[in-house]
Amino acid sequence: MNLLKKIDFNNKTFFLIENSDKGKVNSETRFEYKQDGNLVTADYHGGTIIYGKIIALLNGDQLDMRYQCLTTANELKAGKAIAKITALPNGKLKLKLNWEWLGSTNETGVSEYLEN
């Protein structure tokens, strides 16, 4: 199945439903996505995030992501993730990210997001 033809991230909003301890976003953070072909981008903010940006490449049922953000604790963070895309029976999308912070700690975790 070619999900590129079926999935359109344009004007979709996602929110966190589960996060690892080392994750920085919380349930108040909102992700606003756009898509142009296989290029997927998102701005995010709210909760513990002042501003964040995602750039991703859509490949089948996965997004290969790079992201950066400024937190309310004045931390400038950057990371990478592979997001598995699942279409739910109600037509909404769910993203499960296996992520890693870049830098000296290289902490890893898993986050799940649901389309609003």
PDB file of C-alpha atoms in Angstrom, residues 14-15 18 20 23 26-27 39 41 48-49 57 76 96-97:
ATOM      1  CA  PHE A  14      -1.402  16.188  16.757  1.00  0.00           C
ATOM      2  CA  PHE A  15      -1.098  15.963  20.532  1.00  0.00           C
ATOM      3  CA  GLU A  18       2.455   9.015  25.840  1.00  0.00           C
ATOM      4  CA  SER A  20       9.316   8.624  27.823  1.00  0.00           C
ATOM      5  CA  GLY A  23      10.972  13.646  26.428  1.00  0.00           C
ATOM      6  CA  ASN A  26       3.652  17.313  27.296  1.00  0.00           C
ATOM      7  CA  SER A  27      -0.102  17.031  26.745  1.00  0.00           C
ATOM      8  CA  LEU A  39       8.273  16.535   2.584  1.00  0.00           C
ATOM      9  CA  THR A  41       6.996  19.766   8.284  1.00  0.00           C
ATOM     10  CA  THR A  48       6.940  22.979  28.063  1.00  0.00           C
ATOM     11  CA  ILE A  49       7.808  24.099  24.502  1.00  0.00           C
ATOM     12  CA  LEU A  57      10.752  12.688   4.845  1.00  0.00           C
ATOM     13  CA  LEU A  76      17.820  24.467  23.042  1.00  0.00           C
ATOM     14  CA  LYS A  96       4.760   6.263  17.332  1.00  0.00           C
ATOM     15  CA  LEU A  97       8.206   7.827  17.492  1.00  0.00           C
TER      16      LEU A  97
END
